[in-house]
mmCIF file of C-alpha atoms and ligand atoms in Angstrom:
data_model
loop_
_atom_site.group_PDB
_atom_site.id
_atom_site.type_symbol
_atom_site.label_atom_id
_atom_site.label_comp_id
_atom_site.label_asym_id
_atom_site.label_seq_id
_atom_site.Cartn_x
_atom_site.Cartn_y
_atom_site.Cartn_z
ATOM 1 C CA MET T 229 -51.846 -0.120 -18.303
ATOM 2 C CA GLU T 230 -51.212 -2.832 -20.880
ATOM 3 C CA TYR T 231 -47.741 -3.656 -22.210
ATOM 4 C CA ASN T 232 -46.379 -6.160 -24.713
ATOM 5 C CA ILE T 233 -43.126 -7.743 -23.595
ATOM 6 C CA ALA T 234 -40.935 -9.856 -25.879
ATOM 7 C CA LEU T 235 -39.198 -12.717 -24.088
ATOM 8 C CA LEU T 236 -35.803 -13.876 -25.327
ATOM 9 C CA LYS T 237 -35.148 -16.784 -23.011
ATOM 10 C CA GLY T 238 -32.040 -17.940 -24.865
ATOM 11 C CA ASP T 239 -29.829 -20.792 -23.742
ATOM 12 C CA GLY T 240 -28.574 -22.558 -20.623
ATOM 13 C CA ILE T 241 -30.316 -21.267 -17.506
ATOM 14 C CA GLY T 242 -32.026 -18.546 -19.605
ATOM 15 C CA PRO T 243 -35.464 -20.225 -19.756
ATOM 16 C CA GLU T 244 -35.563 -20.948 -15.993
ATOM 17 C CA ILE T 245 -34.652 -17.449 -14.886
ATOM 18 C CA VAL T 246 -36.912 -15.728 -17.415
ATOM 19 C CA ASP T 247 -39.829 -17.896 -16.223
ATOM 20 C CA SER T 248 -39.119 -16.702 -12.678
ATOM 21 C CA ALA T 249 -39.121 -13.053 -13.719
ATOM 22 C CA VAL T 250 -42.362 -13.548 -15.666
ATOM 23 C CA ALA T 251 -44.038 -15.040 -12.588
ATOM 24 C CA VAL T 252 -42.965 -12.005 -10.562
ATOM 25 C CA LEU T 253 -44.068 -9.523 -13.242
ATOM 26 C CA GLU T 254 -47.452 -11.246 -13.505
ATOM 27 C CA LYS T 255 -48.007 -10.999 -9.784
ATOM 28 C CA VAL T 256 -47.078 -7.315 -9.811
ATOM 29 C CA ALA T 257 -49.424 -6.728 -12.753
ATOM 30 C CA ASP T 258 -52.267 -8.326 -10.779
ATOM 31 C CA LYS T 259 -51.496 -6.329 -7.709
ATOM 32 C CA PHE T 260 -51.369 -2.965 -9.482
ATOM 33 C CA GLY T 261 -54.041 -3.649 -12.103
ATOM 34 C CA HIS T 262 -51.808 -3.846 -15.213
ATOM 35 C CA LYS T 263 -51.735 -6.351 -18.027
ATOM 36 C CA PHE T 264 -48.464 -7.680 -19.421
ATOM 37 C CA ASN T 265 -48.611 -9.790 -22.602
ATOM 38 C CA PHE T 266 -45.546 -11.983 -23.029
ATOM 39 C CA THR T 267 -44.421 -13.344 -26.414
ATOM 40 C CA PRO T 268 -41.348 -15.599 -26.652
ATOM 41 C CA TYR T 269 -38.843 -15.409 -29.531
ATOM 42 C CA LEU T 270 -35.700 -17.395 -30.258
ATOM 43 C CA ILE T 271 -32.197 -16.026 -29.833
ATOM 44 C CA GLY T 272 -28.715 -17.527 -29.541
ATOM 45 C CA GLY T 273 -27.884 -21.209 -29.671
ATOM 46 C CA CYS T 274 -31.508 -22.355 -29.522
ATOM 47 C CA ALA T 275 -32.199 -20.209 -32.598
ATOM 48 C CA ILE T 276 -29.220 -21.761 -34.417
ATOM 49 C CA ASP T 277 -30.647 -25.208 -33.670
ATOM 50 C CA ALA T 278 -34.223 -24.334 -34.637
ATOM 51 C CA ALA T 279 -33.760 -21.820 -37.443
ATOM 52 C CA GLY T 280 -30.129 -22.133 -38.520
ATOM 53 C CA MET T 281 -29.149 -18.630 -37.363
ATOM 54 C CA PRO T 282 -28.633 -16.981 -33.961
ATOM 55 C CA LEU T 283 -30.854 -13.959 -34.618
ATOM 56 C CA PRO T 284 -33.825 -14.751 -36.889
ATOM 57 C CA GLN T 285 -35.571 -11.796 -38.541
ATOM 58 C CA GLU T 286 -38.775 -12.836 -36.769
ATOM 59 C CA THR T 287 -37.067 -12.160 -33.442
ATOM 60 C CA ILE T 288 -35.951 -8.686 -34.508
ATOM 61 C CA ASP T 289 -39.439 -7.868 -35.832
ATOM 62 C CA GLY T 290 -41.092 -9.218 -32.677
ATOM 63 C CA CYS T 291 -38.850 -7.107 -30.446
ATOM 64 C CA LEU T 292 -39.408 -4.001 -32.577
ATOM 65 C CA ALA T 293 -43.171 -4.527 -32.291
ATOM 66 C CA SER T 294 -43.069 -4.884 -28.495
ATOM 67 C CA ASP T 295 -42.957 -2.293 -25.735
ATOM 68 C CA SER T 296 -39.905 -3.873 -24.161
ATOM 69 C CA VAL T 297 -37.683 -6.950 -24.158
ATOM 70 C CA LEU T 298 -36.607 -9.301 -21.381
ATOM 71 C CA LEU T 299 -33.583 -11.470 -22.148
ATOM 72 C CA GLY T 300 -32.180 -14.471 -20.261
ATOM 73 C CA ALA T 301 -28.732 -15.439 -21.558
ATOM 74 C CA VAL T 302 -27.205 -16.847 -24.723
ATOM 75 C CA GLY T 303 -24.440 -19.267 -25.610
ATOM 76 C CA GLY T 304 -23.044 -22.599 -24.539
ATOM 77 C CA PRO T 305 -20.194 -24.985 -25.370
ATOM 78 C CA GLN T 306 -22.179 -26.794 -28.087
ATOM 79 C CA TRP T 307 -22.115 -23.642 -30.248
ATOM 80 C CA ASP T 308 -18.521 -22.580 -29.519
ATOM 81 C CA ASP T 309 -17.153 -23.798 -32.829
ATOM 82 C CA GLN T 310 -19.635 -21.820 -34.922
ATOM 83 C CA PRO T 311 -17.943 -19.304 -37.260
ATOM 84 C CA GLY T 312 -17.810 -15.704 -35.933
ATOM 85 C CA GLU T 313 -20.905 -14.508 -37.805
ATOM 86 C CA ARG T 314 -23.018 -17.360 -36.475
ATOM 87 C CA ARG T 315 -21.954 -17.440 -32.855
ATOM 88 C CA PRO T 316 -24.777 -16.946 -30.311
ATOM 89 C CA GLU T 317 -22.959 -13.840 -28.990
ATOM 90 C CA LYS T 318 -23.287 -12.245 -32.405
ATOM 91 C CA ALA T 319 -27.056 -12.291 -31.866
ATOM 92 C CA LEU T 320 -26.655 -10.176 -28.767
ATOM 93 C CA LEU T 321 -24.650 -7.559 -30.637
ATOM 94 C CA GLY T 322 -27.155 -7.788 -33.501
ATOM 95 C CA ILE T 323 -30.257 -7.248 -31.393
ATOM 96 C CA ARG T 324 -28.667 -4.315 -29.519
ATOM 97 C CA SER T 325 -27.861 -2.710 -32.829
ATOM 98 C CA ALA T 326 -31.245 -3.512 -34.455
ATOM 99 C CA LEU T 327 -33.083 -1.936 -31.512
ATOM 100 C CA GLY T 328 -30.692 1.057 -31.390
ATOM 101 C CA LEU T 329 -29.748 0.351 -27.777
ATOM 102 C CA TYR T 330 -26.673 2.525 -27.448
ATOM 103 C CA THR T 331 -26.750 2.781 -23.657
ATOM 104 C CA ASN T 332 -26.049 -0.033 -21.251
ATOM 105 C CA LEU T 333 -26.704 0.640 -17.580
ATOM 106 C CA ARG T 334 -24.969 -1.816 -15.279
ATOM 107 C CA PRO T 335 -25.486 -1.053 -11.627
ATOM 108 C CA ALA T 336 -23.102 -2.833 -9.261
ATOM 109 C CA ARG T 337 -23.927 -2.429 -5.614
ATOM 110 C CA LEU T 338 -22.851 -4.266 -2.550
ATOM 111 C CA TYR T 339 -25.865 -5.795 -0.816
ATOM 112 C CA PRO T 340 -25.118 -5.424 2.909
ATOM 113 C CA ALA T 341 -26.659 -8.879 3.525
ATOM 114 C CA LEU T 342 -24.192 -10.394 1.036
ATOM 115 C CA ARG T 343 -21.058 -8.540 2.112
ATOM 116 C CA SER T 344 -19.257 -11.682 3.174
ATOM 117 C CA ALA T 345 -19.542 -12.998 -0.402
ATOM 118 C CA SER T 346 -17.339 -10.174 -1.770
ATOM 119 C CA PRO T 347 -13.771 -11.270 -2.477
ATOM 120 C CA LEU T 348 -12.492 -7.897 -1.222
ATOM 121 C CA LYS T 349 -11.151 -7.436 2.296
ATOM 122 C CA ASP T 350 -13.479 -6.161 5.012
ATOM 123 C CA GLU T 351 -11.592 -2.885 5.330
ATOM 124 C CA ILE T 352 -12.384 -2.179 1.659
ATOM 125 C CA VAL T 353 -15.986 -3.357 1.444
ATOM 126 C CA GLY T 354 -16.705 -1.954 4.894
ATOM 127 C CA LYS T 355 -17.251 1.413 3.232
ATOM 128 C CA GLY T 356 -19.855 -0.163 0.927
ATOM 129 C CA PHE T 357 -20.256 0.808 -2.703
ATOM 130 C CA ASP T 358 -23.019 1.443 -5.179
ATOM 131 C CA LEU T 359 -21.911 2.260 -8.662
ATOM 132 C CA MET T 360 -23.565 2.660 -12.026
ATOM 133 C CA ILE T 361 -21.567 1.778 -15.108
ATOM 134 C CA VAL T 362 -22.839 3.511 -18.221
ATOM 135 C CA ARG T 363 -21.383 1.528 -21.111
ATOM 136 C CA GLU T 364 -21.619 2.661 -24.745
ATOM 137 C CA LEU T 365 -23.214 -0.339 -26.458
ATOM 138 C CA THR T 366 -23.477 0.003 -30.228
ATOM 139 C CA GLY T 367 -20.150 1.520 -31.259
ATOM 140 C CA GLY T 368 -16.423 1.136 -30.831
ATOM 141 C CA ILE T 369 -14.340 -1.913 -31.600
ATOM 142 C CA TYR T 370 -17.209 -4.418 -31.291
ATOM 143 C CA PHE T 371 -18.820 -2.809 -34.330
ATOM 144 C CA GLY T 372 -15.843 -1.298 -36.188
ATOM 145 C CA ASP T 373 -14.196 -2.413 -39.411
ATOM 146 C CA ARG T 374 -12.563 -5.803 -39.150
ATOM 147 C CA GLY T 375 -10.963 -8.352 -41.358
ATOM 148 C CA TYR T 376 -7.725 -9.908 -42.511
ATOM 149 C CA ARG T 377 -4.877 -8.299 -44.412
ATOM 150 C CA ASP T 378 -1.205 -8.701 -45.153
ATOM 151 C CA GLY T 379 0.808 -6.936 -42.473
ATOM 152 C CA LYS T 380 4.432 -6.534 -41.488
ATOM 153 C CA TYR T 381 4.654 -10.096 -40.179
ATOM 154 C CA GLY T 382 2.440 -11.666 -42.852
ATOM 155 C CA ARG T 383 -1.243 -12.480 -42.580
ATOM 156 C CA GLU T 384 -2.939 -10.601 -39.742
ATOM 157 C CA ALA T 385 -6.428 -9.998 -38.352
ATOM 158 C CA PHE T 386 -7.593 -6.556 -37.264
ATOM 159 C CA ASP T 387 -10.497 -4.829 -35.503
ATOM 160 C CA THR T 388 -11.020 -1.081 -35.321
ATOM 161 C CA GLU T 389 -11.992 1.226 -32.479
ATOM 162 C CA ALA T 390 -13.781 4.312 -33.797
ATOM 163 C CA TYR T 391 -16.061 6.815 -32.063
ATOM 164 C CA SER T 392 -17.824 9.819 -33.537
ATOM 165 C CA VAL T 393 -18.578 13.031 -31.658
ATOM 166 C CA THR T 394 -22.285 12.174 -31.971
ATOM 167 C CA GLU T 395 -21.902 8.768 -30.325
ATOM 168 C CA ILE T 396 -19.747 10.141 -27.508
ATOM 169 C CA GLU T 397 -22.091 13.037 -26.871
ATOM 170 C CA ARG T 398 -25.238 10.928 -26.664
ATOM 171 C CA ILE T 399 -23.756 8.426 -24.210
ATOM 172 C CA GLY T 400 -22.146 11.303 -22.310
ATOM 173 C CA ARG T 401 -25.517 12.979 -21.828
ATOM 174 C CA VAL T 402 -27.036 9.774 -20.473
ATOM 175 C CA ALA T 403 -24.164 9.536 -17.995
ATOM 176 C CA PHE T 404 -24.329 13.167 -16.857
ATOM 177 C CA ASP T 405 -28.117 12.887 -16.521
ATOM 178 C CA SER T 406 -27.825 9.771 -14.395
ATOM 179 C CA ALA T 407 -25.145 11.402 -12.264
ATOM 180 C CA MET T 408 -27.573 14.297 -11.664
ATOM 181 C CA LYS T 409 -30.122 11.786 -10.339
ATOM 182 C CA ARG T 410 -27.571 10.113 -8.077
ATOM 183 C CA SER T 411 -24.748 11.627 -6.049
ATOM 184 C CA LYS T 412 -23.568 13.940 -8.854
ATOM 185 C CA ARG T 413 -20.191 12.309 -9.392
ATOM 186 C CA LEU T 414 -19.134 11.090 -12.817
ATOM 187 C CA CYS T 415 -15.884 9.461 -13.866
ATOM 188 C CA SER T 416 -15.214 8.948 -17.561
ATOM 189 C CA ILE T 417 -12.808 6.129 -18.339
ATOM 190 C CA ASP T 418 -10.621 6.044 -21.431
ATOM 191 C CA LYS T 419 -7.104 5.390 -22.651
ATOM 192 C CA ALA T 420 -6.391 8.918 -23.874
ATOM 193 C CA ASN T 421 -2.658 8.544 -23.237
ATOM 194 C CA VAL T 422 -2.528 6.119 -26.173
ATOM 195 C CA LEU T 423 -5.692 6.051 -28.292
ATOM 196 C CA GLU T 424 -6.836 8.801 -30.640
ATOM 197 C CA SER T 425 -10.464 7.699 -30.214
ATOM 198 C CA SER T 426 -10.043 8.110 -26.452
ATOM 199 C CA ARG T 427 -8.612 11.609 -26.902
ATOM 200 C CA LEU T 428 -11.749 12.598 -28.799
ATOM 201 C CA TRP T 429 -13.861 10.848 -26.138
ATOM 202 C CA ARG T 430 -12.169 12.865 -23.403
ATOM 203 C CA LYS T 431 -12.473 16.159 -25.303
ATOM 204 C CA VAL T 432 -16.197 15.675 -25.893
ATOM 205 C CA MET T 433 -16.812 14.654 -22.272
ATOM 206 C CA HIS T 434 -14.961 17.753 -21.049
ATOM 207 C CA GLU T 435 -17.066 19.961 -23.291
ATOM 208 C CA LEU T 436 -20.247 18.332 -21.996
ATOM 209 C CA SER T 437 -19.147 18.744 -18.389
ATOM 210 C CA VAL T 438 -19.441 22.522 -18.812
ATOM 211 C CA GLU T 439 -23.190 22.020 -19.290
ATOM 212 C CA TYR T 440 -23.410 20.117 -15.997
ATOM 213 C CA PRO T 441 -21.659 22.391 -13.496
ATOM 214 C CA GLU T 442 -23.218 20.539 -10.554
ATOM 215 C CA VAL T 443 -21.607 17.248 -11.503
ATOM 216 C CA ALA T 444 -18.142 16.603 -10.075
ATOM 217 C CA TYR T 445 -16.518 15.289 -13.249
ATOM 218 C CA THR T 446 -13.226 13.407 -13.433
ATOM 219 C CA ASP T 447 -11.535 11.174 -15.943
ATOM 220 C CA MET T 448 -9.273 8.202 -15.495
ATOM 221 C CA PHE T 449 -7.235 5.838 -17.645
ATOM 222 C CA VAL T 450 -8.736 2.387 -17.927
ATOM 223 C CA ASP T 451 -5.751 0.533 -16.484
ATOM 224 C CA ASN T 452 -5.845 2.723 -13.402
ATOM 225 C CA ALA T 453 -9.629 2.305 -13.181
ATOM 226 C CA ALA T 454 -9.281 -1.488 -13.172
ATOM 227 C CA MET T 455 -6.941 -1.115 -10.213
ATOM 228 C CA GLN T 456 -9.020 1.502 -8.371
ATOM 229 C CA LEU T 457 -12.107 -0.721 -8.592
ATOM 230 C CA VAL T 458 -10.490 -3.295 -6.336
ATOM 231 C CA ARG T 459 -8.520 -0.784 -4.240
ATOM 232 C CA ASP T 460 -11.455 1.458 -3.310
ATOM 233 C CA PRO T 461 -14.712 1.021 -5.243
ATOM 234 C CA SER T 462 -16.481 3.489 -2.952
ATOM 235 C CA GLN T 463 -14.718 6.367 -4.754
ATOM 236 C CA PHE T 464 -16.979 5.836 -7.797
ATOM 237 C CA ASP T 465 -20.607 6.701 -8.365
ATOM 238 C CA VAL T 466 -21.397 6.897 -12.098
ATOM 239 C CA ILE T 467 -18.799 5.629 -14.573
ATOM 240 C CA VAL T 468 -19.086 6.233 -18.315
ATOM 241 C CA THR T 469 -16.955 4.389 -20.799
ATOM 242 C CA SER T 470 -16.679 2.813 -24.239
ATOM 243 C CA ASN T 471 -18.145 -0.505 -25.321
ATOM 244 C CA MET T 472 -15.063 -2.658 -24.752
ATOM 245 C CA PHE T 473 -13.810 -0.972 -21.584
ATOM 246 C CA GLY T 474 -17.363 -1.139 -20.209
ATOM 247 C CA ASP T 475 -17.604 -4.829 -21.033
ATOM 248 C CA ILE T 476 -14.445 -5.565 -19.082
ATOM 249 C CA LEU T 477 -14.909 -3.179 -16.155
ATOM 250 C CA SER T 478 -18.532 -4.212 -15.600
ATOM 251 C CA ASP T 479 -17.462 -7.828 -15.132
ATOM 252 C CA GLU T 480 -14.866 -6.682 -12.618
ATOM 253 C CA ALA T 481 -17.416 -4.500 -10.832
ATOM 254 C CA SER T 482 -19.917 -7.337 -10.646
ATOM 255 C CA GLN T 483 -17.357 -9.736 -9.247
ATOM 256 C CA ILE T 484 -16.422 -7.448 -6.360
ATOM 257 C CA THR T 485 -20.051 -7.347 -5.239
ATOM 258 C CA GLY T 486 -19.615 -11.063 -4.665
ATOM 259 C CA SER T 487 -22.994 -11.696 -6.175
ATOM 260 C CA ILE T 488 -23.006 -11.579 -9.947
ATOM 261 C CA GLY T 489 -26.219 -13.617 -9.711
ATOM 262 C CA MET T 490 -27.871 -10.497 -8.292
ATOM 263 C CA LEU T 491 -26.986 -7.912 -10.896
ATOM 264 C CA ALA T 492 -29.445 -6.612 -13.472
ATOM 265 C CA SER T 493 -28.862 -4.452 -16.506
ATOM 266 C CA ALA T 494 -30.776 -2.235 -18.878
ATOM 267 C CA SER T 495 -29.986 -1.451 -22.499
ATOM 268 C CA LEU T 496 -31.683 1.679 -23.739
ATOM 269 C CA GLY T 497 -31.900 3.804 -26.844
ATOM 270 C CA ALA T 498 -33.771 6.850 -27.999
ATOM 271 C CA SER T 499 -37.240 5.363 -27.415
ATOM 272 C CA THR T 500 -38.678 3.892 -24.224
ATOM 273 C CA ARG T 501 -38.235 0.369 -25.573
ATOM 274 C CA GLY T 502 -35.337 -1.249 -23.780
ATOM 275 C CA MET T 503 -33.807 -4.654 -23.339
ATOM 276 C CA TYR T 504 -33.324 -5.941 -19.833
ATOM 277 C CA GLU T 505 -31.102 -8.817 -18.846
ATOM 278 C CA PRO T 506 -29.086 -10.220 -15.979
ATOM 279 C CA ILE T 507 -25.351 -9.505 -16.151
ATOM 280 C CA HIS T 508 -24.397 -13.133 -15.696
ATOM 281 C CA GLY T 509 -24.217 -15.644 -18.531
ATOM 282 C CA SER T 510 -26.023 -18.828 -19.482
ATOM 283 C CA ALA T 511 -24.225 -21.051 -16.909
ATOM 284 C CA PRO T 512 -24.448 -24.246 -19.003
ATOM 285 C CA ASP T 513 -22.978 -26.271 -16.115
ATOM 286 C CA ILE T 514 -26.150 -25.881 -14.048
ATOM 287 C CA ALA T 515 -28.709 -25.481 -16.860
ATOM 288 C CA GLY T 516 -31.946 -27.394 -16.421
ATOM 289 C CA GLN T 517 -31.144 -28.308 -12.804
ATOM 290 C CA ASN T 518 -33.299 -25.676 -11.100
ATOM 291 C CA LYS T 519 -30.217 -24.310 -9.286
ATOM 292 C CA ALA T 520 -29.845 -20.893 -10.905
ATOM 293 C CA ASN T 521 -30.290 -17.661 -8.997
ATOM 294 C CA PRO T 522 -33.334 -15.916 -10.546
ATOM 295 C CA LEU T 523 -32.832 -12.630 -8.670
ATOM 296 C CA ALA T 524 -30.807 -10.778 -11.327
ATOM 297 C CA THR T 525 -33.499 -11.478 -13.914
ATOM 298 C CA ILE T 526 -36.268 -10.566 -11.487
ATOM 299 C CA LEU T 527 -34.430 -7.305 -10.786
ATOM 300 C CA SER T 528 -34.032 -6.772 -14.543
ATOM 301 C CA GLY T 529 -37.825 -6.968 -14.719
ATOM 302 C CA ALA T 530 -37.964 -4.235 -12.077
ATOM 303 C CA MET T 531 -35.615 -2.085 -14.178
ATOM 304 C CA MET T 532 -37.947 -2.579 -17.139
ATOM 305 C CA LEU T 533 -40.899 -1.306 -15.141
ATOM 306 C CA ARG T 534 -38.900 1.704 -13.999
ATOM 307 C CA TYR T 535 -37.069 2.721 -17.188
ATOM 308 C CA SER T 536 -39.404 1.625 -19.993
ATOM 309 C CA PHE T 537 -42.842 1.931 -18.416
ATOM 310 C CA GLY T 538 -42.251 4.589 -15.759
ATOM 311 C CA LEU T 539 -43.841 2.306 -13.125
ATOM 312 C CA SER T 540 -41.580 3.174 -10.218
ATOM 313 C CA ALA T 541 -43.877 2.083 -7.372
ATOM 314 C CA GLU T 542 -44.161 -1.328 -9.012
ATOM 315 C CA ALA T 543 -40.375 -1.496 -9.503
ATOM 316 C CA ASP T 544 -39.817 -0.520 -5.854
ATOM 317 C CA CYS T 545 -42.181 -3.280 -4.839
ATOM 318 C CA ILE T 546 -40.046 -5.923 -6.599
ATOM 319 C CA GLU T 547 -36.771 -4.512 -5.285
ATOM 320 C CA ASP T 548 -38.155 -4.389 -1.735
ATOM 321 C CA ALA T 549 -39.322 -7.991 -2.026
ATOM 322 C CA VAL T 550 -35.829 -9.073 -3.118
ATOM 323 C CA ASN T 551 -34.222 -7.138 -0.268
ATOM 324 C CA SER T 552 -36.488 -8.673 2.319
ATOM 325 C CA VAL T 553 -35.925 -12.188 0.996
ATOM 326 C CA LEU T 554 -32.177 -11.590 1.402
ATOM 327 C CA ASP T 555 -32.634 -10.033 4.841
ATOM 328 C CA LYS T 556 -34.526 -13.136 5.894
ATOM 329 C CA GLY T 557 -31.456 -15.159 4.979
ATOM 330 C CA TYR T 558 -32.773 -16.997 1.910
ATOM 331 C CA ARG T 559 -29.942 -17.864 -0.481
ATOM 332 C CA THR T 560 -29.415 -19.715 -3.734
ATOM 333 C CA ALA T 561 -26.182 -21.714 -4.000
ATOM 334 C CA ASP T 562 -24.163 -18.940 -5.679
ATOM 335 C CA ILE T 563 -24.681 -16.480 -2.809
ATOM 336 C CA ILE T 564 -24.667 -18.875 0.103
ATOM 337 C CA GLY T 565 -21.186 -17.716 1.237
ATOM 338 C CA ASP T 566 -20.387 -19.140 4.668
ATOM 339 C CA SER T 567 -24.049 -19.492 5.671
ATOM 340 C CA THR T 568 -25.034 -22.892 7.031
ATOM 341 C CA ALA T 569 -28.540 -22.693 5.545
ATOM 342 C CA SER T 570 -29.265 -25.088 2.713
ATOM 343 C CA PRO T 571 -29.453 -23.381 -0.666
ATOM 344 C CA LEU T 572 -32.817 -22.718 -2.314
ATOM 345 C CA SER T 573 -33.566 -23.822 -5.836
ATOM 346 C CA CYS T 574 -34.488 -21.366 -8.564
ATOM 347 C CA THR T 575 -38.214 -22.001 -8.153
ATOM 348 C CA GLU T 576 -38.038 -21.928 -4.343
ATOM 349 C CA MET T 577 -36.294 -18.553 -4.447
ATOM 350 C CA THR T 578 -38.901 -17.299 -6.915
ATOM 351 C CA ASP T 579 -41.675 -18.429 -4.556
ATOM 352 C CA LYS T 580 -40.041 -16.550 -1.672
ATOM 353 C CA VAL T 581 -40.037 -13.369 -3.726
ATOM 354 C CA LEU T 582 -43.639 -13.955 -4.840
ATOM 355 C CA SER T 583 -44.771 -14.342 -1.262
ATOM 356 C CA GLU T 584 -43.162 -10.989 -0.326
ATOM 357 C CA LEU T 585 -45.011 -9.099 -3.064
HETATM 358 C C1 LIG F 279 -21.835 -8.687 -22.188
HETATM 359 C C2 LIG F 279 -21.269 -9.863 -22.930
HETATM 360 C C3 LIG F 279 -21.419 -9.602 -24.395
HETATM 361 C C4 LIG F 279 -20.665 -8.325 -24.716
HETATM 362 C C5 LIG F 279 -20.951 -10.728 -25.298
HETATM 363 C C6 LIG F 279 -21.574 -12.042 -24.935
HETATM 364 C C7 LIG F 279 -21.182 -10.396 -26.757
HETATM 365 O O1 LIG F 279 -19.962 -10.088 -22.550
HETATM 366 O O2 LIG F 279 -23.034 -8.410 -22.340
HETATM 367 O O3 LIG F 279 -21.089 -8.057 -21.453
HETATM 368 O O4 LIG F 279 -19.460 -8.362 -24.919
HETATM 369 O O5 LIG F 279 -21.276 -7.279 -24.755
HETATM 370 MG MG1 LIG F 280 -19.337 -8.932 -20.927
#
């Protein structure tokens, strides 16, 4: 099969880790007789520097014309004083919205080989955990009405959280469907004791749960969920939640794996075109030094093969290669933990994965 893949390398370590994933995807294409055509487009700070805006129209058009999108990371201190509309992060929200990517899948699993890197106590991580956060990605407070107005205490800024039945239902279905493919447990997280939008969220989720009698459905308030994630993450399988709560909880979930440099994500919409990116950021402190961990981006490439192209044997092949590299004890600096081995560079780690394929 032949696929066109748009590359949004972005800023910081973005170019290095995307190059690693491309090398891996090319090797897999060779091995299985596919052809992947890669076309790079600008996004984030590099697009501000080159084109004066973080998300040029050419980038949106290029992504819309491709079969799928692989993204590195955006942002860095040199663009931090840009006004809100021109911040690199705005490009991320913009491209998600332009591509209609309302679902964000963020798996957070504990790699047994990396257990010692988790900040949680042995008695907690001993049980292991493997959870899938399904985050709503194009609605809620990140996209709601915002502005300035005169309030009770004078000038104030506001943002609005709003969810429609349609938006809740479509993300709910994705979550119930993924629970059906996993261990059939789904926890919906909201703040229904305070927020009207959460009360609607909970009502719609409850109604949907009737259609999925095999799924053990529960709901939980977000403050409790934040606590339960560090108290006993093994209680969760699939979590579904709003854009902002998902943003926050997915960072927490990635941290407890001890290996944020390992975690991939997929953003999906109604079509098979998705956008795949590592969960970690652009790490400006190590950019250009060949120190970054490429595994999350390589694994994002595997998710692309699985979710956008339906190439599950090829995706398995990449995931197996990553697992065996870890089992053999190879580590980049971020996951070295208390190992005495010397850390591999980004390109060395990529070569290890390539040689396992
Ligand atoms: C993420 C990031 C983004 C988000 C930012 C950079 C806009 O934190 O992907 O989680 O909030 O969605
Ligand atoms: Mg985030």
